[in-house]
Amino acid sequence: MKAADPATIETPVGYVELDRARANATRVAAYARSHGLRWRPHVKTHKSLEVARIQLEAGAQGLTVATLREAEVMASLCDDVMLAYPPVGWTKLERLLSLPESVDIKVALDGVEVLTSLASAAVERGRTVGVLVELDVGLGRVGVQTADDVVRLAELAAGTEGVAFRGVLFYPGHIRMPRGEQTGHMRAVATRLHAALGALTAAGLHPEIVSGGSTPTLWNSHLVEGLTEIRSGSCIYFDREALHVGVADWADVAYTVLASVVSTAVPGRAVVDAGSKALAKESRGGDGFGILLDHPEVLVRSLSEEHGVLDLGATEWRPKIGERVRIVPNHVCASVNLQDGLLARDGDVHRLITLEARGRGPWIA
Amino acid sequence: MKAADPATIETPVGYVELDRARANATRVAAYARSHGLRWRPHVKTHKSLEVARIQLEAGAQGLTVATLREAEVMASLCDDVMLAYPPVGWTKLERLLSLPESVDIKVALDGVEVLTSLASAAVERGRTVGVLVELDVGLGRVGVQTADDVVRLAELAAGTEGVAFRGVLFYPGHIRMPRGEQTGHMRAVATRLHAALGALTAAGLHPEIVSGGSTPTLWNSHLVEGLTEIRSGSCIYFDREALHVGVADWADVAYTVLASVVSTAVPGRAVVDAGSKALAKESRGGDGFGILLDHPEVLVRSLSEEHGVLDLGATEWRPKIGERVRIVPNHVCASVNLQDGLLARDGDVHRLITLEARGRGPWIA
């Protein structure tokens, strides 16, 4: 077990505290339950069957995925899977429709072309795929723009063989300000959603699922009336963004990148072996790419591919070559995606977590 | 072969034009030769045996690596390998010293601790590892700060069993301005290097290798007197940064990310399925994360994990759902590292390139 010890394992490597992850899952599930919401966590954060199992055991009801690889892997664990991503292209449709018959597949989409190609492919396979109409509530990334557009696409889904209208989905990804300042923004989302839901009712359509939620808005999800489920995913581990927003405390952070100090040659700095290929170069307005868990006064000021440059300007701490540090990345999902696997602490034992849903393959037929 | 066709292969996927890559390799090798320099390309860009073979066949003499995985994979192809990274920690030393005896290993480092632990491990294995002293020439990342420090570390290397002093290494990573404005900066590098080389000579030490070079400074490498080799790696593919610096033309760009349009619901935008998990979120001062090869007026304005948002504000082009685009990423090395494998066009044939040197494993003994 020498190599699976955080003191000697090769760095850089993603490091998970499973007890914290379990506590996070329990807390989110309890919040959802207390507000009559279901929790359908997005697995893009962890890409791991073991961690998905933790979420389901804590009370998650269903899983959210973005890629077909994630869908295929998670279908082995859970029969309620939502692809919160438009499946465009024949291989993606083929893979989607090859998921086990036992899986209740739901797909979020925002356009007629995606809906009709999905429906045709489903008819060919003798399946029916659930459709959620995605509504843009302010991010301006994907999603139909008006309540009328929601109704139009929902009516098309309801009237087209191979698909079934199941509900509405939105992602409030534009709401990233501190938790206490979110109320007005959440009310604006609620207003927009209310209009769409009202128009659907007027058209005689009844969304069984109204799916929303992000990790920054997690604890304010109940402010959006009509919601039936939240999809928050990165709440399993949290990250520096979550700390900034105030949706998590330091003691909740369950994922760090374990790194070793490899150079102290430049005064005022120390270099670790976690660079952009371990932490991900996710900028947060010029204030660095990560922060040390055990020295929160120390930022990862800049990143090269294999170098993370620690700014020692605000600390008395002077690390030695070979010293190990734990870095909280700005964006946990992007960092996990760069790992071959994770080292996990489970009580007193250290072991590995595999990332079965990482990558995209088999991408060549 | 249907799936290995760029018109139908599942997206997103990295896409290489091998004829262009070969032409780039030939041009760099010719430049180096014409100035009496050796070319030791950094394989971190491509992580592929096939592409390393192209570089060696074009005239590269030796390879540069940053990770032990890269070293292990490339050692099967080439017996002249430089680890341009301090090997810190027992697994890295173990892996380094387990490279075949036939491989002439060289390591760049900047500190006494790294040198002495490397030397001890080498003595234990009965090997001698070449050492290059890394000099900081302005980036402020790693590297000793003064000519005196170069001499001190070189003398230690020369006098310590298990290691041998082989030369000096530097990385002018701070020089990223347009090619025509680089001359003064290159002269400053030359002055700093000259002082170090002079001090070494005065101390009776003779660096056999003086290793420098980056892709932005590629065609100005000859301005640095005393240089014996360049390590430019991303010149095999080039990227948006290279276009910006002017070190490559559009016709030289050999790597793009092939993506599909998945949403056109938001006016003025189109969304493709290449997000930060395919392109890498490498910021270039707020001007987006990539540019379309076939529509250079279109930028990838923002990235989520699986969404790339194209700004259609400066184009008449209105893409359809399912339409394929080729995106030149800001930083090719970071994008290649996110791929499972690459689709390559080789003359009239499309096939796959495997990325043997990607990842870090076996990281658990």
XYZ file of C-alpha atoms in Angstrom:
730
model
C 0.000 0.000 0.000
C 3.040 2.275 -0.018
C 2.095 3.880 -3.328
C -1.513 4.523 -2.328
C -0.357 6.637 0.575
C -0.778 10.408 0.055
C 2.703 10.889 1.486
C 4.365 8.826 -1.230
C 1.958 8.422 -4.164
C 3.164 9.939 -7.403
C 1.938 13.481 -7.896
C 0.009 15.267 -9.266
C -3.129 13.300 -8.513
C -6.713 14.146 -7.651
C -7.448 13.347 -4.014
C -10.919 12.732 -2.616
C -12.031 12.657 1.003
C -14.914 10.219 0.724
C -16.331 10.977 4.161
C -16.762 14.592 3.124
C -18.272 13.583 -0.217
C -20.794 11.375 1.581
C -21.670 14.196 3.994
C -22.142 16.593 1.062
C -24.444 14.121 -0.691
C -26.470 13.579 2.467
C -26.866 17.310 3.025
C -27.972 18.047 -0.544
C -30.428 15.138 -0.549
C -31.873 16.351 2.753
C -32.249 19.902 1.447
C -34.020 18.653 -1.670
C -36.322 16.385 0.339
C -37.203 19.162 2.762
C -38.445 21.278 -0.156
C -40.243 18.486 -1.998
C -37.586 18.396 -4.711
C -35.840 15.439 -6.298
C -32.080 15.488 -6.737
C -30.722 14.285 -10.064
C -27.003 15.030 -9.736
C -24.934 15.719 -12.831
C -22.207 13.080 -13.021
C -19.917 15.208 -15.218
C -18.222 16.319 -11.991
C -17.046 12.906 -10.822
C -17.390 10.524 -13.824
C -17.286 7.624 -11.396
C -19.679 4.761 -10.698
C -18.575 4.615 -7.096
C -19.377 8.276 -6.500
C -22.698 8.018 -8.351
C -23.537 5.159 -5.992
C -22.832 7.428 -3.022
C -25.252 9.982 -4.446
C -27.986 7.420 -5.069
C -27.554 5.878 -1.634
C -27.835 9.337 -0.084
C -31.181 9.828 -1.787
C -30.552 11.048 -5.319
C -33.336 9.946 -7.656
C -31.906 9.615 -11.117
C -28.726 10.937 -12.699
C -27.884 13.659 -15.196
C -25.282 13.183 -17.937
C -23.811 15.321 -20.714
C -22.030 12.751 -22.877
C -22.937 9.380 -24.285
C -20.040 7.802 -22.427
C -21.479 9.116 -19.173
C -24.909 7.793 -20.178
C -23.585 4.325 -21.052
C -21.613 3.987 -17.833
C -24.348 5.315 -15.562
C -27.039 3.206 -17.220
C -25.419 0.204 -15.553
C -26.252 1.724 -12.184
C -29.469 3.665 -12.599
C -32.524 3.366 -14.829
C -33.488 7.043 -14.687
C -31.006 8.976 -16.814
C -31.321 12.463 -18.234
C -29.077 13.542 -21.092
C -28.961 17.290 -20.487
C -27.415 17.790 -23.902
C -28.777 17.711 -27.450
C -27.758 14.433 -29.159
C -26.608 15.577 -32.587
C -25.051 13.181 -35.098
C -25.714 9.555 -35.932
C -23.234 7.958 -33.516
C -24.675 9.836 -30.563
C -28.233 8.866 -31.487
C -27.116 5.292 -32.054
C -25.438 5.135 -28.660
C -28.369 6.804 -26.928
C -30.869 4.371 -28.394
C -28.625 1.423 -27.559
C -28.946 2.083 -23.840
C -30.718 -0.813 -22.097
C -34.490 -0.926 -22.616
C -34.870 -0.780 -18.840
C -33.486 2.763 -18.787
C -36.004 5.597 -18.885
C -34.085 7.998 -21.123
C -34.877 11.679 -21.094
C -33.233 14.250 -23.341
C -33.151 18.036 -23.004
C -33.179 19.941 -26.276
C -34.041 23.324 -27.710
C -34.607 22.867 -31.432
C -36.905 21.295 -33.979
C -34.097 19.626 -35.944
C -32.710 17.847 -32.892
C -36.180 16.717 -31.887
C -37.147 15.354 -35.292
C -33.865 13.478 -35.862
C -34.118 12.002 -32.373
C -37.730 10.960 -33.010
C -36.895 9.316 -36.356
C -34.017 7.369 -34.848
C -36.194 6.305 -31.912
C -38.983 5.107 -34.194
C -36.474 3.034 -36.141
C -35.460 1.343 -32.893
C -39.021 0.999 -31.652
C -38.338 3.189 -28.632
C -39.843 6.290 -27.109
C -37.519 8.900 -25.648
C -38.656 11.487 -23.127
C -38.106 15.105 -24.129
C -37.584 18.122 -21.898
C -37.702 21.493 -23.579
C -34.745 23.582 -22.497
C -35.552 27.191 -21.615
C -32.901 29.907 -21.515
C -33.336 31.737 -18.205
C -30.525 34.240 -18.697
C -27.253 32.467 -19.455
C -27.702 32.863 -23.210
C -25.984 29.589 -24.047
C -28.690 27.184 -25.144
C -32.441 27.053 -24.610
C -35.488 28.480 -26.346
C -36.091 32.153 -25.711
C -39.809 32.556 -25.027
C -42.763 30.823 -23.408
C -44.327 30.527 -26.861
C -41.241 28.676 -28.101
C -41.488 26.311 -25.146
C -45.083 25.524 -26.063
C -44.281 25.093 -29.750
C -41.509 22.579 -29.077
C -43.509 20.830 -26.351
C -46.483 20.440 -28.683
C -44.214 19.035 -31.362
C -42.763 16.559 -28.858
C -46.219 15.580 -27.671
C -47.400 15.017 -31.221
C -44.391 13.193 -32.673
C -43.946 9.444 -32.637
C -40.724 8.224 -30.981
C -40.644 11.006 -28.410
C -42.825 12.026 -25.477
C -43.081 15.417 -23.829
C -41.882 15.064 -20.256
C -41.165 18.582 -19.061
C -38.992 21.669 -18.977
C -35.317 22.095 -18.109
C -33.243 25.183 -17.406
C -29.765 25.979 -16.142
C -29.245 29.221 -14.184
C -25.526 29.274 -14.960
C -25.425 33.080 -15.036
C -26.116 33.276 -11.282
C -22.682 33.076 -9.700
C -22.703 35.983 -7.259
C -22.455 35.341 -3.507
C -25.343 33.319 -2.150
C -26.847 36.203 -0.194
C -27.139 38.356 -3.319
C -28.933 35.790 -5.439
C -32.540 36.316 -4.395
C -33.482 38.899 -7.020
C -31.868 36.852 -9.773
C -33.650 33.705 -8.642
C -36.956 35.572 -8.686
C -36.279 36.638 -12.270
C -35.688 32.987 -13.169
C -38.919 32.064 -11.389
C -40.844 34.690 -13.362
C -39.492 33.418 -16.659
C -40.240 29.826 -15.726
C -43.708 30.742 -14.453
C -44.594 32.253 -17.824
C -43.478 29.099 -19.622
C -45.339 26.798 -17.251
C -48.470 28.939 -17.526
C -48.355 28.845 -21.306
C -47.933 25.065 -21.248
C -50.947 24.677 -18.957
C -52.990 26.959 -21.194
C -52.027 24.709 -24.113
C -53.135 21.632 -22.203
C -49.611 20.320 -21.694
C -48.475 19.135 -18.283
C -44.773 18.992 -17.546
C -44.126 16.083 -15.248
C -40.531 17.250 -14.693
C -39.352 20.817 -14.138
C -35.588 20.487 -13.843
C -33.274 23.279 -12.742
C -30.495 24.075 -10.395
C -26.773 24.622 -10.389
C -24.301 24.351 -7.536
C -23.890 28.126 -7.028
C -27.682 28.464 -6.610
C -28.065 25.146 -4.788
C -29.390 26.350 -1.432
C -31.703 28.875 -3.101
C -33.366 26.344 -5.409
C -36.589 26.442 -3.384
C -37.086 30.094 -4.382
C -38.112 28.913 -7.849
C -41.745 27.902 -7.675
C -42.800 24.972 -9.829
C -39.427 23.245 -9.709
C -39.578 19.478 -9.276
C -35.881 18.595 -9.304
C -32.353 19.992 -9.050
C -29.300 18.732 -10.937
C -26.427 20.179 -8.880
C -23.366 18.015 -9.488
C -20.218 19.684 -8.223
C -21.746 19.818 -4.715
C -20.387 16.293 -4.239
C -16.865 17.738 -4.002
C -17.200 21.549 -4.154
C -14.344 23.796 -5.311
C -12.927 27.280 -5.032
C -15.853 28.753 -6.967
C -18.225 27.225 -4.403
C -16.181 28.728 -1.578
C -16.318 32.110 -3.288
C -20.085 31.960 -3.753
C -20.477 30.784 -0.164
C -22.343 27.619 -1.071
C -19.728 25.542 0.761
C -17.369 25.927 3.707
C -13.718 24.898 3.737
C -14.634 21.790 5.718
C -16.928 20.680 2.866
C -14.233 20.639 0.191
C -13.846 16.952 -0.694
C -11.525 17.188 -3.722
C -8.048 18.619 -3.982
C -5.093 18.047 -6.249
C -2.181 16.581 -4.369
C 1.043 18.092 -5.681
C 4.745 18.204 -4.823
C 6.999 21.229 -4.621
C 9.611 20.849 -7.383
C 11.358 24.223 -7.458
C 12.048 27.112 -5.101
C 14.670 28.785 -7.272
C 12.701 31.970 -7.970
C 12.399 34.241 -4.903
C 8.889 34.680 -3.535
C 7.555 31.688 -5.410
C 7.445 27.939 -5.228
C 6.582 25.665 -8.119
C 4.499 22.512 -7.797
C 4.008 19.712 -10.299
C 0.286 20.398 -10.748
C -0.094 22.587 -13.812
C -2.887 23.165 -16.290
C -2.866 19.435 -17.130
C -3.859 18.619 -13.532
C -5.726 21.671 -12.193
C -7.249 23.004 -15.456
C -6.653 26.606 -16.417
C -10.006 27.930 -15.264
C -9.589 31.638 -14.725
C -11.505 33.492 -12.018
C -10.942 37.111 -12.959
C -7.204 37.195 -12.457
C -7.015 35.837 -8.922
C -5.203 32.637 -9.742
C -6.095 29.066 -10.566
C -6.381 27.447 -7.164
C -5.720 27.891 -3.479
C -3.879 25.732 -0.962
C -6.167 23.842 1.412
C -3.653 23.999 4.252
C -2.362 27.511 3.469
C -5.371 29.481 2.226
C -3.213 32.587 2.025
C -1.327 30.966 -0.872
C -2.691 31.147 -4.424
C -1.640 29.272 -7.522
C -0.782 32.457 -9.356
C -0.036 31.043 -12.813
C -0.067 27.735 -14.610
C 2.006 26.144 -17.317
C 1.187 22.650 -18.485
C 3.142 20.892 -15.739
C 3.990 23.832 -13.463
C 1.819 25.552 -10.876
C 3.431 28.712 -9.540
C 2.595 29.413 -5.884
C 2.709 33.026 -4.777
C 4.461 33.175 -1.390
C 3.965 36.919 -1.032
C 1.311 36.669 1.684
C 2.730 33.804 3.730
C 5.589 33.072 6.115
C 5.496 29.456 4.958
C 8.567 28.413 2.982
C 8.015 25.003 1.411
C 10.808 22.508 0.898
C 11.476 20.540 -2.282
C 9.327 17.419 -2.201
C 6.841 18.870 0.288
C 3.252 17.915 -0.540
C 0.410 20.393 -0.830
C -3.311 20.034 -1.479
C -4.731 22.486 -3.984
C -8.407 23.409 -4.221
C -8.946 24.002 -7.957
C -11.187 26.788 -9.224
C -13.413 24.315 -11.052
C -13.499 20.754 -9.812
C -15.194 19.166 -12.863
C -12.448 20.335 -15.205
C -9.727 19.048 -12.889
C -11.274 15.607 -12.316
C -11.542 15.217 -16.093
C -7.736 15.520 -16.325
C -6.984 12.678 -13.916
C -6.221 9.046 -14.790
C -7.908 8.057 -11.551
C -8.218 9.448 -8.041
C -6.667 8.647 -4.719
C -9.412 8.426 -2.108
C -9.360 8.458 1.655
C -12.175 6.336 3.021
C -12.053 6.511 6.801
C -8.540 5.345 7.654
C -7.933 3.574 4.374
C -6.540 5.003 1.157
C -7.514 3.450 -2.143
C -8.247 4.317 -5.757
C -11.339 5.562 -7.519
C -11.656 4.762 -11.206
C -13.230 7.238 -13.608
C -15.231 4.946 -15.852
C -17.199 7.738 -17.529
C -14.162 9.816 -18.502
C -13.330 10.144 -22.192
C -15.733 9.818 -25.073
C -15.078 6.424 -26.611
C -15.818 4.114 -28.145
C -15.852 6.953 -30.637
C -14.812 4.880 -33.622
C -17.252 2.252 -34.807
C -14.355 3.392 -42.658
C -17.590 5.293 -42.211
C -16.766 6.300 -38.653
C -13.249 7.491 -39.484
C -14.660 9.991 -41.942
C -14.612 13.613 -40.723
C -18.130 14.038 -42.060
C -19.572 11.355 -39.802
C -17.105 10.646 -36.979
C -18.430 11.421 -33.523
C -17.520 14.900 -32.367
C -15.762 16.558 -30.668
C -12.456 15.070 -31.736
C -8.983 16.396 -32.401
C -8.206 16.374 -36.114
C -4.704 16.351 -37.578
C -3.613 17.067 -41.127
C -0.506 14.901 -41.291
C 0.809 16.428 -44.516
C 0.900 19.795 -42.810
C 2.518 18.325 -39.699
C 5.228 16.740 -41.863
C 5.811 20.037 -43.682
C 6.092 21.869 -40.352
C 8.620 19.333 -39.075
C 10.664 19.591 -42.243
C 10.707 23.389 -42.086
C 11.772 23.522 -38.437
C 14.465 20.907 -38.955
C 15.784 22.852 -41.959
C 15.826 26.115 -39.999
C 17.732 24.461 -37.156
C 20.218 22.844 -39.534
C 20.829 26.086 -41.383
C 21.887 27.723 -38.120
C 23.948 24.827 -36.827
C 21.346 23.974 -34.197
C 19.904 20.617 -33.207
C 16.166 20.224 -32.813
C 14.950 18.298 -29.772
C 11.169 18.752 -29.986
C 9.067 18.666 -26.844
C 6.587 15.793 -27.181
C 4.127 17.244 -24.650
C 2.322 18.779 -27.627
C 1.458 15.554 -29.417
C 2.043 12.693 -26.914
C 2.185 10.304 -29.843
C 4.837 7.858 -31.049
C 3.726 8.300 -34.643
C 4.165 12.059 -34.516
C 7.506 11.770 -32.717
C 8.600 9.490 -35.557
C 7.657 12.201 -38.061
C 9.848 14.672 -36.152
C 12.806 12.283 -35.991
C 12.498 11.395 -39.668
C 12.431 15.103 -40.533
C 15.740 15.556 -38.734
C 15.021 16.025 -35.042
C 17.930 14.768 -32.939
C 16.564 13.658 -29.623
C 13.291 14.347 -27.835
C 12.216 16.470 -24.872
C 9.694 15.242 -22.300
C 8.047 16.684 -19.185
C 6.530 13.598 -17.562
C 7.765 10.121 -16.814
C 5.018 8.659 -18.963
C 6.282 10.685 -21.899
C 9.832 9.522 -21.127
C 8.850 5.846 -20.942
C 6.889 5.936 -24.177
C 9.463 7.920 -26.134
C 12.361 5.791 -24.874
C 11.026 3.013 -27.094
C 11.673 5.218 -30.107
C 14.702 7.328 -29.296
C 17.798 6.895 -27.134
C 18.405 10.616 -26.583
C 15.771 11.864 -24.153
C 15.785 15.042 -22.093
C 13.470 15.352 -19.105
C 12.997 19.120 -18.991
C 11.448 18.828 -15.568
C 12.840 18.201 -12.081
C 12.147 14.592 -11.041
C 10.918 14.941 -7.464
C 9.597 11.986 -5.464
C 10.612 8.352 -5.311
C 8.276 7.010 -8.012
C 9.506 9.537 -10.539
C 13.149 8.753 -9.774
C 12.372 5.045 -9.914
C 10.691 5.381 -13.293
C 13.436 7.607 -14.649
C 16.162 5.182 -13.643
C 14.186 2.246 -15.031
C 14.420 3.620 -18.563
C 16.429 1.292 -20.807
C 20.200 1.438 -20.275
C 20.537 2.309 -23.950
C 18.826 5.664 -23.348
C 21.075 8.644 -22.700
C 18.966 10.379 -20.066
C 19.420 14.068 -19.404
C 17.563 16.000 -16.727
C 17.137 19.755 -16.343
C 17.012 21.006 -12.766
C 17.583 24.123 -10.713
C 18.212 23.028 -7.128
C 20.674 21.214 -4.904
C 18.030 18.964 -3.317
C 16.792 17.669 -6.666
C 20.349 17.075 -7.835
C 21.453 15.188 -4.737
C 18.370 12.953 -4.564
C 18.738 12.189 -8.280
C 22.429 11.385 -7.809
C 21.779 9.071 -4.837
C 19.072 7.175 -6.711
C 21.316 6.889 -9.778
C 24.230 5.549 -7.725
C 21.922 2.925 -6.232
C 21.051 1.786 -9.738
C 24.611 2.021 -10.994
C 23.704 4.656 -13.561
C 24.925 8.117 -14.456
C 22.347 10.731 -15.424
C 23.222 13.841 -17.398
C 22.344 17.131 -15.742
C 21.539 20.453 -17.365
C 21.363 23.445 -15.083
C 18.209 25.424 -15.784
C 18.682 29.191 -15.963
C 15.774 31.610 -15.566
C 16.006 34.082 -18.458
C 12.973 36.174 -17.519
C 9.889 33.987 -17.143
C 10.332 33.710 -13.374
C 8.940 30.198 -13.202
C 11.869 27.890 -12.551
C 15.607 28.208 -13.063
C 18.525 29.546 -11.062
C 18.781 33.314 -10.982
C 22.442 34.182 -11.548
C 25.536 33.062 -13.439
C 27.151 32.284 -10.074
C 24.261 29.946 -9.238
C 24.697 28.214 -12.590
C 28.361 27.604 -11.799
C 27.626 26.413 -8.270
C 25.099 23.823 -9.424
C 27.225 22.804 -12.420
C 30.230 22.268 -10.177
C 28.126 20.179 -7.834
C 26.872 18.103 -10.770
C 30.414 17.669 -12.088
C 31.677 16.559 -8.701
C 28.842 14.233 -7.640
C 28.742 10.516 -8.376
C 25.645 9.356 -10.274
C 25.287 12.557 -12.280
C 27.335 14.302 -14.952
C 27.280 17.955 -15.927
C 26.093 18.180 -19.521
C 25.043 21.770 -20.032
C 22.590 24.614 -19.550
C 18.878 24.851 -20.359
C 16.514 27.811 -20.483
C 12.965 28.505 -21.616
C 12.130 31.994 -22.923
C 8.419 31.560 -22.186
C 7.963 35.248 -21.386
C 8.612 36.216 -25.018
C 5.191 36.013 -26.651
C 4.933 39.306 -28.485
C 4.700 39.377 -32.305
C 7.762 37.920 -33.988
C 8.965 41.252 -35.350
C 9.092 42.797 -31.861
C 11.130 40.037 -30.266
C 14.670 41.093 -31.146
C 15.396 43.190 -28.075
C 13.997 40.524 -25.771
C 16.048 37.836 -27.467
C 19.173 39.955 -27.040
C 18.416 40.262 -23.320
C 18.187 36.475 -23.137
C 21.484 36.190 -25.034
C 23.174 38.565 -22.583
C 21.960 36.571 -19.586
C 23.040 33.312 -21.198
C 26.403 34.782 -22.233
C 27.171 35.695 -18.628
C 26.368 32.170 -17.468
C 28.421 30.534 -20.204
C 31.315 32.867 -19.509
C 31.252 32.050 -15.812
C 31.200 28.333 -16.585
C 34.212 28.670 -18.878
C 36.042 30.657 -16.219
C 35.315 27.819 -13.798
C 36.691 25.268 -16.248
C 33.301 23.761 -17.032
C 32.271 23.136 -20.611
C 28.574 22.795 -21.401
C 28.192 20.315 -24.218
C 24.493 21.240 -24.580
C 22.977 24.728 -24.466
C 19.256 24.109 -24.861
C 16.676 26.822 -25.432
C 13.823 27.804 -27.613
C 10.056 27.982 -27.556
C 7.595 28.030 -30.425
C 6.830 31.780 -30.212
C 10.570 32.536 -30.517
C 11.247 29.678 -32.928
C 12.423 31.613 -35.992
C 14.498 33.977 -33.848
C 16.411 31.234 -32.049
C 19.600 32.003 -33.992
C 19.754 35.430 -32.307
C 20.928 33.719 -29.113
C 24.640 33.091 -29.439
C 25.993 29.927 -27.867
C 22.790 27.937 -28.347
C 23.288 24.346 -29.493
C 19.672 23.132 -29.666
C 16.028 24.223 -29.692
C 13.131 22.360 -28.096
C 10.107 23.889 -29.863
C 7.265 21.379 -29.709
C 3.961 22.963 -30.672
C 5.440 23.901 -34.077
C 4.409 20.420 -35.220
C 0.756 21.552 -35.211
C 0.754 25.277 -34.336
C -2.287 26.991 -32.808
C -4.045 30.326 -32.431
C -1.255 31.658 -30.223
C 1.235 30.865 -33.003
C -0.959 32.692 -35.526
C -1.114 35.677 -33.204
C 2.652 35.791 -32.728
C 3.127 35.357 -36.466
C 5.275 32.261 -36.158
C 2.842 30.349 -38.391
C 0.435 31.060 -41.227
C -3.099 29.713 -41.484
C -1.918 27.125 -44.017
C 0.508 25.734 -41.414
C -2.152 24.931 -38.808
C -2.200 21.119 -38.640
C -4.503 20.572 -35.649
C -8.097 21.589 -35.149
C -10.960 20.322 -33.060
C -13.736 18.975 -35.202
C -17.081 19.906 -33.658
C -20.781 19.832 -34.501
C -23.304 22.616 -34.157
C -25.839 21.494 -31.533
C -27.899 24.611 -30.833
C -28.861 27.817 -32.613
C -31.610 28.807 -30.185
C -29.937 31.961 -28.883
C -29.889 34.785 -31.451
C -26.442 35.800 -32.695
C -24.819 32.645 -31.396
C -24.359 29.023 -32.293
C -23.279 26.338 -29.882
C -20.908 23.507 -30.765
C -20.143 20.338 -28.834
C -16.502 21.267 -28.239
C -16.298 22.865 -24.813
C -13.545 23.226 -22.249
C -13.211 19.422 -22.124
C -12.175 19.393 -25.800
C -10.614 22.800 -26.528
C -9.200 23.632 -23.049
C -10.123 26.924 -21.433
C -6.916 28.734 -22.278
C -7.670 32.424 -22.111
C -5.969 34.919 -24.414
C -6.830 38.237 -22.809
C -10.576 38.057 -23.312
C -10.682 37.385 -27.048
C -12.170 33.938 -26.878
C -10.940 30.366 -26.727
C -10.548 29.463 -30.368
C -11.270 30.527 -33.917
C -12.919 28.725 -36.810
C -10.502 27.536 -39.477
C -13.048 27.987 -42.253
C -14.646 31.148 -40.836
C -11.825 33.117 -39.225
C -14.266 35.920 -38.445
C -15.961 33.608 -35.927
C -14.585 33.239 -32.400
C -15.423 30.734 -29.718
C -16.548 33.421 -27.311
C -17.135 31.326 -24.196
C -16.781 27.744 -23.051
C -18.672 25.491 -20.713
C -17.528 21.932 -20.223
C -19.333 20.551 -23.266
C -20.467 23.782 -24.957
C -18.495 26.156 -27.157
C -20.413 29.345 -27.882
C -19.664 30.793 -31.337
C -20.127 34.525 -31.748
C -21.909 35.141 -35.057
C -21.788 38.928 -34.692
C -19.139 39.430 -37.396
C -20.311 36.884 -39.955
C -23.105 36.349 -42.441
C -22.654 32.603 -41.993
C -25.598 30.938 -40.283
C -24.727 27.357 -39.373
C -27.278 24.567 -39.369
C -27.731 21.973 -36.625
C -25.301 19.139 -37.274
C -22.969 21.248 -39.418
C -19.315 20.499 -38.742
C -16.707 23.130 -37.987
C -12.965 22.999 -37.380
C -11.751 25.056 -34.443
C -8.177 26.259 -33.994
C -7.666 26.183 -30.219
C -5.694 28.870 -28.432
C -3.226 26.312 -27.079
C -2.819 23.076 -28.970
C -0.959 21.116 -26.260
C -3.785 21.555 -23.755
C -6.394 20.482 -26.306
C -4.529 17.369 -27.501
C -4.196 16.305 -23.862
C -8.017 16.210 -23.618
C -8.516 13.809 -26.522
C -8.933 10.028 -26.362
C -7.201 9.818 -29.711
C -7.035 11.865 -32.883
C -8.521 11.567 -36.319
C -5.794 12.101 -38.901
C -5.883 12.832 -42.590
C -2.886 11.287 -44.305
C -3.049 12.154 -47.976
C -6.438 10.853 -49.062
C -6.845 8.455 -46.170
C -8.363 9.112 -42.765
C -7.218 7.053 -39.805
C -6.551 7.285 -36.106
C -3.583 8.454 -34.100
C -3.153 7.016 -30.639
C -1.805 9.132 -27.789
C 0.431 6.655 -25.999
C 2.134 9.260 -23.806
C -1.068 10.811 -22.495
C -1.886 10.348 -18.815
C 0.563 9.727 -16.019
C 0.262 6.065 -15.129
C 1.202 3.594 -14.047
C 1.002 5.893 -11.063
C 0.182 3.210 -8.528
C 2.869 0.625 -7.817
